Short mmCIF file of C-alpha atoms in Angstrom, two decimals:
data_model
loop_
_atom_site.label_atom_id
_atom_site.label_comp_id
_atom_site.label_asym_id
_atom_site.label_seq_id
_atom_site.Cartn_x
_atom_site.Cartn_y
_atom_site.Cartn_z
CA MET A 214 -2.84 0.38 -3.74
CA SER A 215 0.27 2.54 -3.62
CA VAL A 216 2.17 2.34 -0.35
CA GLU A 217 4.79 4.57 1.25
CA THR A 218 7.02 2.88 3.83
CA TRP A 219 10.61 2.90 4.99
CA ARG A 220 12.81 1.34 2.29
CA ASN A 221 16.28 2.07 3.63
CA GLY A 222 18.89 0.12 5.52
CA ASN A 223 20.15 -3.42 5.05
CA ALA A 224 16.72 -5.06 5.16
CA GLN A 225 15.32 -6.65 2.01
CA ASP A 226 12.46 -4.63 0.54
CA VAL A 227 9.33 -6.48 -0.52
CA GLY A 228 8.92 -4.38 -3.68
CA SER A 229 5.81 -3.82 -5.74
CA GLN A 230 3.65 -6.92 -6.00
CA CYS A 231 1.04 -7.79 -8.61
CA SER A 232 -0.54 -11.23 -8.49
CA LYS A 233 -1.07 -12.95 -11.83
CA ASN A 234 -3.74 -15.22 -10.39
CA LYS A 235 -6.76 -14.47 -8.27
CA VAL A 236 -6.26 -14.85 -4.53
CA HIS A 237 -9.09 -16.52 -2.60
CA ASP A 238 -10.23 -15.27 0.78
CA VAL A 239 -13.13 -16.94 2.55
CA GLY A 240 -15.42 -14.64 4.50
CA ILE A 241 -17.74 -16.52 6.84
CA THR A 242 -20.92 -15.18 8.36
CA MET A 243 -23.20 -16.94 10.83
CA LEU A 244 -25.67 -18.02 8.12
CA SER A 245 -23.56 -18.52 5.00
CA GLU A 246 -20.08 -18.73 3.58
CA THR A 247 -18.84 -16.24 1.01
CA LEU A 248 -15.81 -16.68 -1.22
CA TYR A 249 -14.05 -13.51 -2.34
CA CYS A 250 -11.64 -13.57 -5.29
CA TYR A 251 -9.39 -10.67 -6.20
CA TYR A 252 -6.09 -9.72 -7.78
CA ILE A 253 -3.49 -8.14 -5.52
CA LYS A 254 -1.61 -5.07 -6.74
CA VAL A 255 0.57 -3.17 -4.28
CA TYR A 256 2.94 -0.54 -5.63
CA ASP A 257 5.86 0.90 -3.65
CA VAL A 258 5.85 4.70 -3.76
CA GLU A 259 9.26 5.99 -4.80
CA GLU A 260 8.53 9.70 -4.54
CA VAL A 261 5.83 11.99 -3.19
CA ASN A 262 5.28 15.60 -4.14
CA LEU A 263 4.26 17.92 -1.33
CA LEU A 264 3.49 21.56 -2.11
CA GLY A 265 5.40 21.26 -5.39
CA LYS A 266 8.50 19.79 -3.75
CA PRO A 267 9.61 16.23 -4.62
CA PHE A 268 10.35 14.04 -1.63
CA PRO A 269 11.95 10.59 -2.14
CA SER A 270 10.77 7.59 -0.13
CA SER A 271 14.38 7.06 0.99
CA LYS A 272 13.95 10.14 3.21
CA ASP A 273 10.52 9.19 4.54
CA HIS A 274 9.72 6.92 7.50
CA SER A 275 5.94 7.23 7.23
CA LYS A 276 3.75 4.20 6.57
CA TRP A 277 0.61 4.76 4.53
CA GLY A 278 -1.25 3.48 1.51
CA VAL A 279 -3.76 4.93 -0.93
CA SER A 280 -5.98 3.07 -3.37
CA MET A 281 -5.42 3.60 -7.08
CA ASN A 282 -9.15 3.55 -7.80
CA VAL A 283 -11.23 6.73 -7.53
CA ASP A 284 -14.36 4.57 -7.14
CA LYS A 285 -12.91 3.10 -3.92
CA PRO A 286 -11.17 6.09 -2.28
CA ALA A 287 -9.37 4.31 0.57
CA VAL A 288 -6.45 5.60 2.64
CA CYS A 289 -4.62 3.38 5.15
CA ILE A 290 -2.19 4.45 7.88
CA GLY A 291 0.00 1.71 9.34
CA ASP A 292 2.98 0.98 11.56
CA VAL A 293 5.05 -1.71 9.78
CA ASN A 294 7.58 -1.32 6.98
CA ARG A 295 7.24 -3.44 3.82
CA GLN A 296 10.51 -5.27 4.37
CA VAL A 297 11.11 -9.01 4.76
CA SER A 298 12.55 -8.49 8.26
CA GLN A 299 9.14 -7.17 9.38
CA PHE A 300 7.23 -10.38 8.54
CA ASN A 301 7.56 -11.74 12.10
CA ARG A 302 6.59 -8.47 13.77
CA GLY A 303 3.19 -7.50 15.01
CA GLY A 304 1.55 -4.44 13.57
CA GLY A 305 -1.46 -3.19 11.77
CA ALA A 306 -3.17 -0.49 9.80
CA VAL A 307 -6.37 1.48 9.92
CA CYS A 308 -8.16 2.32 6.68
CA ILE A 309 -10.86 4.82 5.83
CA GLU A 310 -12.85 5.54 2.69
CA ASP A 311 -13.03 9.31 2.30
CA LYS A 312 -12.87 11.07 -1.07
CA LYS A 313 -11.20 14.30 0.13
CA LEU A 314 -8.57 12.48 2.18
CA TRP A 315 -8.00 10.11 -0.76
CA GLN A 316 -7.50 13.07 -3.13
CA ALA A 317 -4.82 14.53 -0.84
CA PHE A 318 -2.86 11.28 -0.53
CA HIS A 319 -3.38 10.07 -4.11
CA GLY A 320 -2.40 13.48 -5.47
CA SER A 321 0.88 13.38 -3.54
CA VAL A 322 2.13 10.18 -5.25
CA ALA A 323 4.59 11.44 -7.86
CA LYS A 324 6.29 8.16 -8.76
CA TYR A 325 5.78 4.50 -7.90
CA GLU A 326 7.60 1.27 -8.70
CA LYS A 327 5.95 -0.78 -11.43
CA CYS A 328 5.47 -4.52 -10.90
CA GLY A 329 8.26 -6.82 -11.99
CA LYS A 330 11.08 -4.40 -11.15
CA THR A 331 12.35 -6.36 -8.13
#
């Protein structure tokens, strides 16, 4: 997922994150237990392009994410910055799978930070 959040000020940015090992998450239903394993890859957007105009993340206070996979066209809108100072703050996000919305957000990502930069 590529994410666009506030990355200015004195706060320490989280940076792009790509897990090298699978992360385990246990999903429990009333009748059985399911174990989900997945790799985490979250890329910080550095620049968006809107109507042919580049727009750096340093000038943007929005908080959204878009999947990198066309087969899972998810878009999330949130309310917390990806900075260490935000870890103790409440917040959340709402996500939707919609191909047309995904195309608009995914198509606006002009540049993102690769893993291992920070």
